[in-house]
């Protein structure tokens, strides 16, 4: 039966969450039955990450239950994954009226301790997977609420537009995961537009994996001419690394989302922001109503404009401020 459990997350912060007591053994394990068909969090068995990702996708292997004899000392990485998955579930349920990743209450399965010092997180088509990080570049990735929001949004994408994970459609997939993942986190006192800041380079404060407000401020190495993430379509990566730059060119659409939300002038084009509450609904509606598996940047622009029109119709023949912001933002990043 469900019990209220408490335990430390990876930052040593005491969390309160749902667990279940096994009547035979008397031990408790991480399962939250209060949300949809449940939030079930597991730990991997030190299997190499590639094997685990494949076997979990093919055979539904999830690893081992995360148990505690006294309902307190749970595995902190698992506590972070468990609590953060619940928070992202609540974001989609409360803000977008969506019941879990498939909209029909599917179970949320996460497995932590994937691989060894693995600086990655993944959605394998069925569940979320988190590495521990190497301790320098990253720490346990389940500690990043925006990381979990990103992985779970990959799950929402799989169940909606199912954007093909390569080239431009893959970059849009990555960008929607960044945008809605960041909006799901939205922690006060943190930069909304920085991805993974809580788990990125523990020895260097204030930086992140990617920046949506200033993509070109983050170094990415030899992929692009500048060595920095692109913030304009003319600077997109056109090689075949990173599945055609899905984690690189996502920054172009991320910048458009930042401009739509906060406004600004970018390459001489000025945008009047419309705020997070309107922006998140426009991107969610674009994803669930207009984007398709092969959508490219231009179709992302059209989908966002149409979603904005649906939510903020023209007034006496004039486009609304929200529609104007979307058009100007995509003009600013060079997407027509
Ligand atoms: C850290 C990481 C490495 C490789 C792939 C992903 C991926 O899920 O695409 C990944 O997770 C993220 O990018 C989240 C947003 C920080
Ligand atoms: Zn991703």
mmCIF file of C-alpha atoms and ligand atoms in Angstrom:
data_model
loop_
_atom_site.group_PDB
_atom_site.id
_atom_site.type_symbol
_atom_site.label_atom_id
_atom_site.label_comp_id
_atom_site.label_asym_id
_atom_site.label_seq_id
_atom_site.Cartn_x
_atom_site.Cartn_y
_atom_site.Cartn_z
ATOM 1 C CA UNK A 1 0.000 0.000 0.000
ATOM 2 C CA UNK A 2 1.136 3.568 -0.651
ATOM 3 C CA UNK A 3 3.190 5.234 2.076
ATOM 4 C CA UNK A 4 4.614 8.721 2.488
ATOM 5 C CA UNK A 5 8.395 8.466 2.276
ATOM 6 C CA UNK A 6 11.194 10.955 2.816
ATOM 7 C CA UNK A 7 14.791 10.971 1.645
ATOM 8 C CA UNK A 8 17.639 13.163 0.439
ATOM 9 C CA UNK A 9 17.999 14.105 -3.233
ATOM 10 C CA UNK A 10 21.428 14.475 -4.855
ATOM 11 C CA UNK A 11 21.817 17.979 -3.381
ATOM 12 C CA UNK A 12 21.172 16.721 0.157
ATOM 13 C CA UNK A 13 17.762 18.385 0.214
ATOM 14 C CA UNK A 14 15.134 16.397 2.098
ATOM 15 C CA UNK A 15 12.290 15.413 -0.213
ATOM 16 C CA UNK A 16 8.894 13.927 0.539
ATOM 17 C CA UNK A 17 7.428 11.446 -1.962
ATOM 18 C CA UNK A 18 5.291 8.346 -2.422
ATOM 19 C CA UNK A 19 6.665 4.849 -1.948
ATOM 20 C CA UNK A 20 5.109 1.399 -1.534
ATOM 21 C CA UNK A 21 5.719 -1.190 1.190
ATOM 22 C CA UNK A 22 6.257 -4.775 0.056
ATOM 23 C CA UNK A 23 4.111 -6.794 2.512
ATOM 24 C CA UNK A 24 6.341 -9.887 2.267
ATOM 25 C CA UNK A 25 9.759 -8.324 2.738
ATOM 26 C CA UNK A 26 8.644 -5.246 4.665
ATOM 27 C CA UNK A 27 10.951 -3.109 2.544
ATOM 28 C CA UNK A 28 9.705 0.019 0.758
ATOM 29 C CA UNK A 29 10.375 0.793 -2.912
ATOM 30 C CA UNK A 30 9.995 3.914 -5.076
ATOM 31 C CA UNK A 31 6.562 3.943 -6.650
ATOM 32 C CA UNK A 32 4.200 6.915 -6.704
ATOM 33 C CA UNK A 33 0.644 5.787 -7.362
ATOM 34 C CA UNK A 34 -0.856 9.265 -7.012
ATOM 35 C CA UNK A 35 0.006 10.355 -10.567
ATOM 36 C CA UNK A 36 -1.536 8.612 -13.641
ATOM 37 C CA UNK A 37 -0.595 4.922 -13.764
ATOM 38 C CA UNK A 38 2.304 5.752 -11.522
ATOM 39 C CA UNK A 39 5.818 7.121 -11.352
ATOM 40 C CA UNK A 40 8.170 4.130 -11.044
ATOM 41 C CA UNK A 41 11.892 4.750 -10.545
ATOM 42 C CA UNK A 42 14.610 2.094 -10.848
ATOM 43 C CA UNK A 43 18.380 1.809 -10.679
ATOM 44 C CA UNK A 44 20.529 0.158 -13.349
ATOM 45 C CA UNK A 45 22.825 -2.750 -12.692
ATOM 46 C CA UNK A 46 26.097 -1.121 -13.898
ATOM 47 C CA UNK A 47 25.406 -2.447 -17.400
ATOM 48 C CA UNK A 48 27.127 -0.480 -20.195
ATOM 49 C CA UNK A 49 24.797 2.288 -21.295
ATOM 50 C CA UNK A 50 24.350 1.201 -24.910
ATOM 51 C CA UNK A 51 23.295 -2.303 -23.865
ATOM 52 C CA UNK A 52 20.874 -0.923 -21.277
ATOM 53 C CA UNK A 53 19.299 1.597 -23.664
ATOM 54 C CA UNK A 54 18.678 -1.131 -26.268
ATOM 55 C CA UNK A 55 17.503 -3.842 -23.864
ATOM 56 C CA UNK A 56 15.190 -1.459 -22.026
ATOM 57 C CA UNK A 57 13.691 -0.319 -25.331
ATOM 58 C CA UNK A 58 13.357 -3.846 -26.734
ATOM 59 C CA UNK A 59 12.580 -5.939 -23.675
ATOM 60 C CA UNK A 60 11.245 -3.306 -21.290
ATOM 61 C CA UNK A 61 14.113 -4.045 -18.902
ATOM 62 C CA UNK A 62 14.080 -1.351 -16.210
ATOM 63 C CA UNK A 63 16.808 -2.416 -13.766
ATOM 64 C CA UNK A 64 16.235 -2.940 -10.065
ATOM 65 C CA UNK A 65 13.733 -1.574 -7.559
ATOM 66 C CA UNK A 66 15.101 1.253 -5.395
ATOM 67 C CA UNK A 67 14.467 -0.025 -1.906
ATOM 68 C CA UNK A 68 14.797 1.257 1.617
ATOM 69 C CA UNK A 69 14.347 -0.795 4.770
ATOM 70 C CA UNK A 70 13.400 2.177 6.935
ATOM 71 C CA UNK A 71 11.581 4.246 4.283
ATOM 72 C CA UNK A 72 14.201 7.004 4.561
ATOM 73 C CA UNK A 73 17.661 6.244 3.156
ATOM 74 C CA UNK A 74 16.784 5.869 -0.535
ATOM 75 C CA UNK A 75 19.363 6.278 -3.337
ATOM 76 C CA UNK A 76 19.656 10.095 -3.811
ATOM 77 C CA UNK A 77 19.917 9.905 -7.633
ATOM 78 C CA UNK A 78 16.712 7.879 -7.615
ATOM 79 C CA UNK A 79 15.013 10.316 -5.219
ATOM 80 C CA UNK A 80 15.877 13.197 -7.586
ATOM 81 C CA UNK A 81 14.569 11.296 -10.615
ATOM 82 C CA UNK A 82 11.396 10.268 -8.756
ATOM 83 C CA UNK A 83 10.529 13.701 -7.359
ATOM 84 C CA UNK A 84 11.437 15.590 -10.543
ATOM 85 C CA UNK A 85 9.400 13.215 -12.725
ATOM 86 C CA UNK A 86 6.413 13.982 -10.508
ATOM 87 C CA UNK A 87 7.007 17.718 -10.911
ATOM 88 C CA UNK A 88 7.154 17.465 -14.724
ATOM 89 C CA UNK A 89 4.033 15.267 -14.701
ATOM 90 C CA UNK A 90 2.284 18.042 -12.739
ATOM 91 C CA UNK A 91 3.522 20.705 -15.192
ATOM 92 C CA UNK A 92 1.972 18.915 -18.187
ATOM 93 C CA UNK A 93 -1.169 18.042 -16.259
ATOM 94 C CA UNK A 94 -1.814 21.473 -14.743
ATOM 95 C CA UNK A 95 -0.470 23.805 -17.470
ATOM 96 C CA UNK A 96 -1.347 21.841 -20.622
ATOM 97 C CA UNK A 97 -4.118 19.545 -19.352
ATOM 98 C CA UNK A 98 -2.105 16.524 -20.479
ATOM 99 C CA UNK A 99 -2.245 13.262 -18.490
ATOM 100 C CA UNK A 100 1.317 11.908 -18.744
ATOM 101 C CA UNK A 101 3.495 11.550 -21.850
ATOM 102 C CA UNK A 102 0.848 9.855 -24.013
ATOM 103 C CA UNK A 103 -2.052 11.960 -22.750
ATOM 104 C CA UNK A 104 -3.642 8.760 -21.435
ATOM 105 C CA UNK A 105 -1.927 8.415 -18.087
ATOM 106 C CA UNK A 106 0.946 6.096 -19.070
ATOM 107 C CA UNK A 107 3.351 5.059 -16.314
ATOM 108 C CA UNK A 108 6.464 7.233 -15.969
ATOM 109 C CA UNK A 109 9.484 4.936 -15.779
ATOM 110 C CA UNK A 110 12.976 6.242 -15.010
ATOM 111 C CA UNK A 111 16.232 4.390 -14.418
ATOM 112 C CA UNK A 112 19.270 6.018 -12.826
ATOM 113 C CA UNK A 113 22.971 5.015 -12.667
ATOM 114 C CA UNK A 114 23.040 4.125 -16.345
ATOM 115 C CA UNK A 115 26.585 3.214 -17.454
ATOM 116 C CA UNK A 116 29.657 4.453 -15.652
ATOM 117 C CA UNK A 117 30.295 8.188 -15.200
ATOM 118 C CA UNK A 118 27.915 8.650 -18.148
ATOM 119 C CA UNK A 119 27.551 12.347 -19.031
ATOM 120 C CA UNK A 120 24.189 11.779 -20.689
ATOM 121 C CA UNK A 121 20.481 11.413 -20.236
ATOM 122 C CA UNK A 122 18.151 9.786 -22.728
ATOM 123 C CA UNK A 123 14.613 8.922 -23.737
ATOM 124 C CA UNK A 124 14.727 5.486 -25.434
ATOM 125 C CA UNK A 125 11.209 5.641 -26.854
ATOM 126 C CA UNK A 126 9.689 4.141 -23.703
ATOM 127 C CA UNK A 127 11.379 5.485 -20.580
ATOM 128 C CA UNK A 128 13.823 8.040 -19.189
ATOM 129 C CA UNK A 129 17.464 7.112 -18.477
ATOM 130 C CA UNK A 130 20.020 9.092 -16.443
ATOM 131 C CA UNK A 131 23.777 8.844 -16.095
ATOM 132 C CA UNK A 132 25.757 9.785 -12.997
ATOM 133 C CA UNK A 133 28.019 12.211 -14.854
ATOM 134 C CA UNK A 134 31.793 12.054 -14.417
ATOM 135 C CA UNK A 135 31.664 14.444 -11.453
ATOM 136 C CA UNK A 136 33.523 17.242 -13.270
ATOM 137 C CA UNK A 137 31.609 17.951 -16.458
ATOM 138 C CA UNK A 138 28.328 16.755 -14.983
ATOM 139 C CA UNK A 139 26.921 15.283 -11.799
ATOM 140 C CA UNK A 140 23.950 12.900 -11.549
ATOM 141 C CA UNK A 141 21.742 14.172 -14.356
ATOM 142 C CA UNK A 142 18.494 13.285 -12.565
ATOM 143 C CA UNK A 143 19.235 16.273 -10.319
ATOM 144 C CA UNK A 144 18.397 18.686 -13.153
ATOM 145 C CA UNK A 145 14.676 19.417 -13.251
ATOM 146 C CA UNK A 146 15.053 20.921 -16.751
ATOM 147 C CA UNK A 147 16.982 17.802 -17.816
ATOM 148 C CA UNK A 148 14.094 15.609 -16.676
ATOM 149 C CA UNK A 149 11.673 18.025 -18.325
ATOM 150 C CA UNK A 150 13.710 17.677 -21.523
ATOM 151 C CA UNK A 151 13.694 13.858 -21.438
ATOM 152 C CA UNK A 152 9.997 13.636 -20.613
ATOM 153 C CA UNK A 153 9.222 16.128 -23.410
ATOM 154 C CA UNK A 154 10.997 13.735 -25.804
ATOM 155 C CA UNK A 155 8.361 11.290 -24.555
ATOM 156 C CA UNK A 156 5.557 13.761 -25.290
ATOM 157 C CA UNK A 157 7.053 14.338 -28.764
ATOM 158 C CA UNK A 158 7.165 10.576 -29.409
ATOM 159 C CA UNK A 159 3.442 10.455 -28.635
ATOM 160 C CA UNK A 160 2.555 13.504 -30.746
ATOM 161 C CA UNK A 161 4.488 14.876 -33.776
ATOM 162 C CA UNK A 162 7.157 12.168 -33.329
ATOM 163 C CA UNK A 163 9.677 14.422 -35.054
ATOM 164 C CA UNK A 164 12.338 12.352 -36.863
ATOM 165 C CA UNK A 165 15.504 12.567 -34.761
ATOM 166 C CA UNK A 166 17.943 13.853 -37.384
ATOM 167 C CA UNK A 167 18.697 17.035 -39.384
ATOM 168 C CA UNK A 168 16.121 19.845 -39.164
ATOM 169 C CA UNK A 169 13.226 17.793 -37.738
ATOM 170 C CA UNK A 170 15.636 16.435 -35.123
ATOM 171 C CA UNK A 171 16.772 19.942 -34.229
ATOM 172 C CA UNK A 172 13.127 20.944 -33.768
ATOM 173 C CA UNK A 173 12.652 17.817 -31.607
ATOM 174 C CA UNK A 174 15.614 18.864 -29.462
ATOM 175 C CA UNK A 175 14.452 22.474 -29.308
ATOM 176 C CA UNK A 176 10.900 21.638 -28.201
ATOM 177 C CA UNK A 177 12.435 19.386 -25.526
ATOM 178 C CA UNK A 178 14.633 22.303 -24.360
ATOM 179 C CA UNK A 179 11.805 24.860 -24.479
ATOM 180 C CA UNK A 180 9.146 22.857 -22.624
ATOM 181 C CA UNK A 181 11.795 21.295 -20.362
ATOM 182 C CA UNK A 182 12.980 24.760 -19.316
ATOM 183 C CA UNK A 183 9.387 25.997 -18.882
ATOM 184 C CA UNK A 184 8.612 22.921 -16.755
ATOM 185 C CA UNK A 185 11.542 23.787 -14.468
ATOM 186 C CA UNK A 186 11.099 27.564 -14.229
ATOM 187 C CA UNK A 187 12.847 27.736 -10.827
ATOM 188 C CA UNK A 188 12.797 31.136 -9.154
ATOM 189 C CA UNK A 189 16.289 32.556 -8.773
ATOM 190 C CA UNK A 190 17.582 30.505 -11.713
ATOM 191 C CA UNK A 191 18.132 31.574 -15.303
ATOM 192 C CA UNK A 192 15.080 30.139 -17.084
ATOM 193 C CA UNK A 193 17.049 30.067 -20.341
ATOM 194 C CA UNK A 194 20.036 28.021 -19.182
ATOM 195 C CA UNK A 195 19.773 24.247 -19.690
ATOM 196 C CA UNK A 196 21.172 21.783 -17.159
ATOM 197 C CA UNK A 197 22.712 24.479 -14.941
ATOM 198 C CA UNK A 198 22.064 22.456 -11.765
ATOM 199 C CA UNK A 199 24.085 19.457 -12.927
ATOM 200 C CA UNK A 200 26.653 21.102 -15.240
ATOM 201 C CA UNK A 201 30.287 21.744 -14.117
ATOM 202 C CA UNK A 202 29.792 21.741 -10.354
ATOM 203 C CA UNK A 203 33.042 23.738 -9.969
ATOM 204 C CA UNK A 204 31.891 26.562 -12.281
ATOM 205 C CA UNK A 205 28.740 28.409 -11.194
ATOM 206 C CA UNK A 206 26.346 30.129 -13.575
ATOM 207 C CA UNK A 207 27.019 28.123 -16.740
ATOM 208 C CA UNK A 208 24.942 25.447 -18.469
ATOM 209 C CA UNK A 209 24.867 22.878 -21.230
ATOM 210 C CA UNK A 210 23.108 25.294 -23.600
ATOM 211 C CA UNK A 211 21.788 28.861 -23.434
ATOM 212 C CA UNK A 212 18.467 29.691 -25.089
ATOM 213 C CA UNK A 213 18.779 33.456 -24.512
ATOM 214 C CA UNK A 214 22.323 33.675 -25.867
ATOM 215 C CA UNK A 215 23.193 30.434 -27.690
ATOM 216 C CA UNK A 216 26.424 31.884 -29.076
ATOM 217 C CA UNK A 217 27.741 32.360 -25.530
ATOM 218 C CA UNK A 218 28.265 28.584 -25.163
ATOM 219 C CA UNK A 219 31.295 26.962 -26.759
ATOM 220 C CA UNK A 220 30.598 23.790 -28.697
ATOM 221 C CA UNK A 221 33.955 23.167 -30.372
ATOM 222 C CA UNK A 222 34.639 22.387 -33.992
ATOM 223 C CA UNK A 223 31.110 21.770 -35.204
ATOM 224 C CA UNK A 224 30.446 25.366 -36.273
ATOM 225 C CA UNK A 225 32.697 27.961 -37.911
ATOM 226 C CA UNK A 226 32.643 30.101 -34.767
ATOM 227 C CA UNK A 227 32.978 27.122 -32.397
ATOM 228 C CA UNK A 228 29.823 28.397 -30.628
ATOM 229 C CA UNK A 229 26.157 27.399 -30.832
ATOM 230 C CA UNK A 230 24.335 29.113 -33.752
ATOM 231 C CA UNK A 231 21.794 31.873 -33.028
ATOM 232 C CA UNK A 232 20.733 32.425 -36.651
ATOM 233 C CA UNK A 233 19.623 30.061 -39.413
ATOM 234 C CA UNK A 234 22.467 31.274 -41.671
ATOM 235 C CA UNK A 235 24.906 29.883 -39.070
ATOM 236 C CA UNK A 236 23.350 26.413 -38.849
ATOM 237 C CA UNK A 237 25.537 23.324 -38.837
ATOM 238 C CA UNK A 238 25.089 21.323 -42.035
ATOM 239 C CA UNK A 239 27.442 18.393 -41.374
ATOM 240 C CA UNK A 240 26.422 14.899 -40.374
ATOM 241 C CA UNK A 241 27.772 14.787 -36.818
ATOM 242 C CA UNK A 242 25.286 14.772 -33.939
ATOM 243 C CA UNK A 243 22.705 13.243 -36.322
ATOM 244 C CA UNK A 244 22.943 16.332 -38.494
ATOM 245 C CA UNK A 245 23.342 18.772 -35.628
ATOM 246 C CA UNK A 246 20.194 18.053 -33.584
ATOM 247 C CA UNK A 247 21.790 19.403 -30.366
ATOM 248 C CA UNK A 248 23.422 22.273 -32.281
ATOM 249 C CA UNK A 249 20.761 23.755 -34.548
ATOM 250 C CA UNK A 250 18.135 23.423 -31.819
ATOM 251 C CA UNK A 251 19.640 26.660 -30.501
ATOM 252 C CA UNK A 252 18.235 28.606 -33.477
ATOM 253 C CA UNK A 253 14.652 27.696 -32.528
ATOM 254 C CA UNK A 254 15.497 28.072 -28.826
ATOM 255 C CA UNK A 255 16.493 31.686 -29.534
ATOM 256 C CA UNK A 256 13.178 32.267 -31.308
ATOM 257 C CA UNK A 257 11.354 30.950 -28.218
ATOM 258 C CA UNK A 258 13.394 33.268 -25.994
ATOM 259 C CA UNK A 259 12.545 36.282 -28.183
ATOM 260 C CA UNK A 260 8.845 35.369 -28.293
ATOM 261 C CA UNK A 261 8.803 35.141 -24.489
ATOM 262 C CA UNK A 262 11.104 37.934 -23.308
ATOM 263 C CA UNK A 263 11.411 40.048 -26.446
ATOM 264 C CA UNK A 264 14.616 41.731 -27.592
ATOM 265 C CA UNK A 265 16.464 42.884 -30.671
ATOM 266 C CA UNK A 266 18.437 40.224 -32.543
ATOM 267 C CA UNK A 267 20.456 40.953 -35.716
ATOM 268 C CA UNK A 268 18.555 44.248 -35.936
ATOM 269 C CA UNK A 269 15.074 42.728 -35.679
ATOM 270 C CA UNK A 270 13.024 43.806 -32.634
ATOM 271 C CA UNK A 271 10.507 41.538 -30.922
ATOM 272 C CA UNK A 272 8.030 42.523 -28.193
ATOM 273 C CA UNK A 273 7.837 39.581 -25.788
ATOM 274 C CA UNK A 274 4.506 38.036 -24.774
ATOM 275 C CA UNK A 275 5.568 36.162 -21.613
ATOM 276 C CA UNK A 276 6.012 32.517 -20.629
ATOM 277 C CA UNK A 277 2.330 31.706 -20.038
ATOM 278 C CA UNK A 278 1.391 32.531 -23.627
ATOM 279 C CA UNK A 279 4.625 31.236 -25.196
ATOM 280 C CA UNK A 280 4.385 27.774 -23.605
ATOM 281 C CA UNK A 281 0.817 27.344 -24.862
ATOM 282 C CA UNK A 282 1.814 28.373 -28.394
ATOM 283 C CA UNK A 283 4.674 25.851 -28.525
ATOM 284 C CA UNK A 284 2.584 23.069 -26.954
ATOM 285 C CA UNK A 285 -0.235 23.696 -29.453
ATOM 286 C CA UNK A 286 2.239 23.861 -32.360
ATOM 287 C CA UNK A 287 3.646 20.479 -31.241
ATOM 288 C CA UNK A 288 0.305 18.763 -30.698
ATOM 289 C CA UNK A 289 -1.683 20.239 -33.579
ATOM 290 C CA UNK A 290 0.624 21.270 -36.427
ATOM 291 C CA UNK A 291 4.097 19.716 -36.324
ATOM 292 C CA UNK A 292 4.642 16.392 -38.087
ATOM 293 C CA UNK A 293 7.482 13.837 -38.178
ATOM 294 C CA UNK A 294 9.364 15.551 -41.016
ATOM 295 C CA UNK A 295 8.692 19.180 -40.034
ATOM 296 C CA UNK A 296 11.653 21.466 -40.739
ATOM 297 C CA UNK A 297 12.477 24.971 -39.445
ATOM 298 C CA UNK A 298 10.199 26.698 -41.944
ATOM 299 C CA UNK A 299 7.300 24.447 -40.948
ATOM 300 C CA UNK A 300 8.103 25.117 -37.270
ATOM 301 C CA UNK A 301 7.676 28.830 -38.058
ATOM 302 C CA UNK A 302 4.327 28.187 -39.747
ATOM 303 C CA UNK A 303 3.162 25.892 -36.926
ATOM 304 C CA UNK A 304 4.001 28.508 -34.283
ATOM 305 C CA UNK A 305 2.255 31.263 -36.255
ATOM 306 C CA UNK A 306 -0.881 29.142 -36.751
ATOM 307 C CA UNK A 307 -0.924 28.094 -33.078
ATOM 308 C CA UNK A 308 -0.565 31.758 -32.064
ATOM 309 C CA UNK A 309 -3.446 32.693 -34.410
ATOM 310 C CA UNK A 310 -5.648 29.965 -32.907
ATOM 311 C CA UNK A 311 -4.954 31.198 -29.378
ATOM 312 C CA UNK A 312 -4.813 34.938 -30.171
ATOM 313 C CA UNK A 313 -7.015 35.623 -33.242
ATOM 314 C CA UNK A 314 -6.664 38.671 -35.511
ATOM 315 C CA UNK A 315 -8.451 41.774 -34.241
ATOM 316 C CA UNK A 316 -10.358 43.715 -36.964
ATOM 317 C CA UNK A 317 -8.180 42.213 -39.634
ATOM 318 C CA UNK A 318 -4.953 42.927 -37.793
ATOM 319 C CA UNK A 319 -2.686 40.162 -36.447
ATOM 320 C CA UNK A 320 -2.576 40.064 -32.637
ATOM 321 C CA UNK A 321 0.513 41.157 -30.707
ATOM 322 C CA UNK A 322 1.192 37.463 -30.020
ATOM 323 C CA UNK A 323 1.178 36.546 -33.705
ATOM 324 C CA UNK A 324 3.366 39.571 -34.504
ATOM 325 C CA UNK A 325 5.874 38.438 -31.852
ATOM 326 C CA UNK A 326 6.100 34.954 -33.377
ATOM 327 C CA UNK A 327 6.598 36.332 -36.902
ATOM 328 C CA UNK A 328 9.233 38.836 -35.755
ATOM 329 C CA UNK A 329 11.100 36.201 -33.698
ATOM 330 C CA UNK A 330 11.432 33.812 -36.649
ATOM 331 C CA UNK A 331 12.459 36.748 -38.868
ATOM 332 C CA UNK A 332 15.114 37.622 -36.258
ATOM 333 C CA UNK A 333 16.679 34.137 -36.376
ATOM 334 C CA UNK A 334 16.497 34.025 -40.168
ATOM 335 C CA UNK A 335 13.833 31.312 -40.507
ATOM 336 C CA UNK A 336 11.295 32.028 -43.281
HETATM 337 C C1 LIG B 1 22.919 15.651 -21.476
HETATM 338 C C2 LIG B 1 22.514 14.967 -22.752
HETATM 339 C C3 LIG B 1 23.450 14.297 -23.542
HETATM 340 C C4 LIG B 1 23.040 13.674 -24.734
HETATM 341 C C5 LIG B 1 21.711 13.745 -25.164
HETATM 342 C C6 LIG B 1 20.779 14.422 -24.400
HETATM 343 C C7 LIG B 1 19.344 14.530 -24.888
HETATM 344 O O1 LIG B 1 18.423 14.193 -24.117
HETATM 345 O O2 LIG B 1 19.162 14.952 -26.043
HETATM 346 C C8 LIG B 1 21.171 15.015 -23.176
HETATM 347 O O3 LIG B 1 20.238 15.632 -22.369
HETATM 348 C C9 LIG B 1 20.042 16.997 -22.580
HETATM 349 O O4 LIG B 1 20.473 17.578 -23.526
HETATM 350 C C10 LIG B 1 19.285 17.684 -21.470
HETATM 351 C C11 LIG B 1 18.809 19.050 -21.652
HETATM 352 C C12 LIG B 1 20.007 18.764 -20.766
HETATM 353 ZN ZN1 LIG B 2 17.295 15.659 -26.126
#
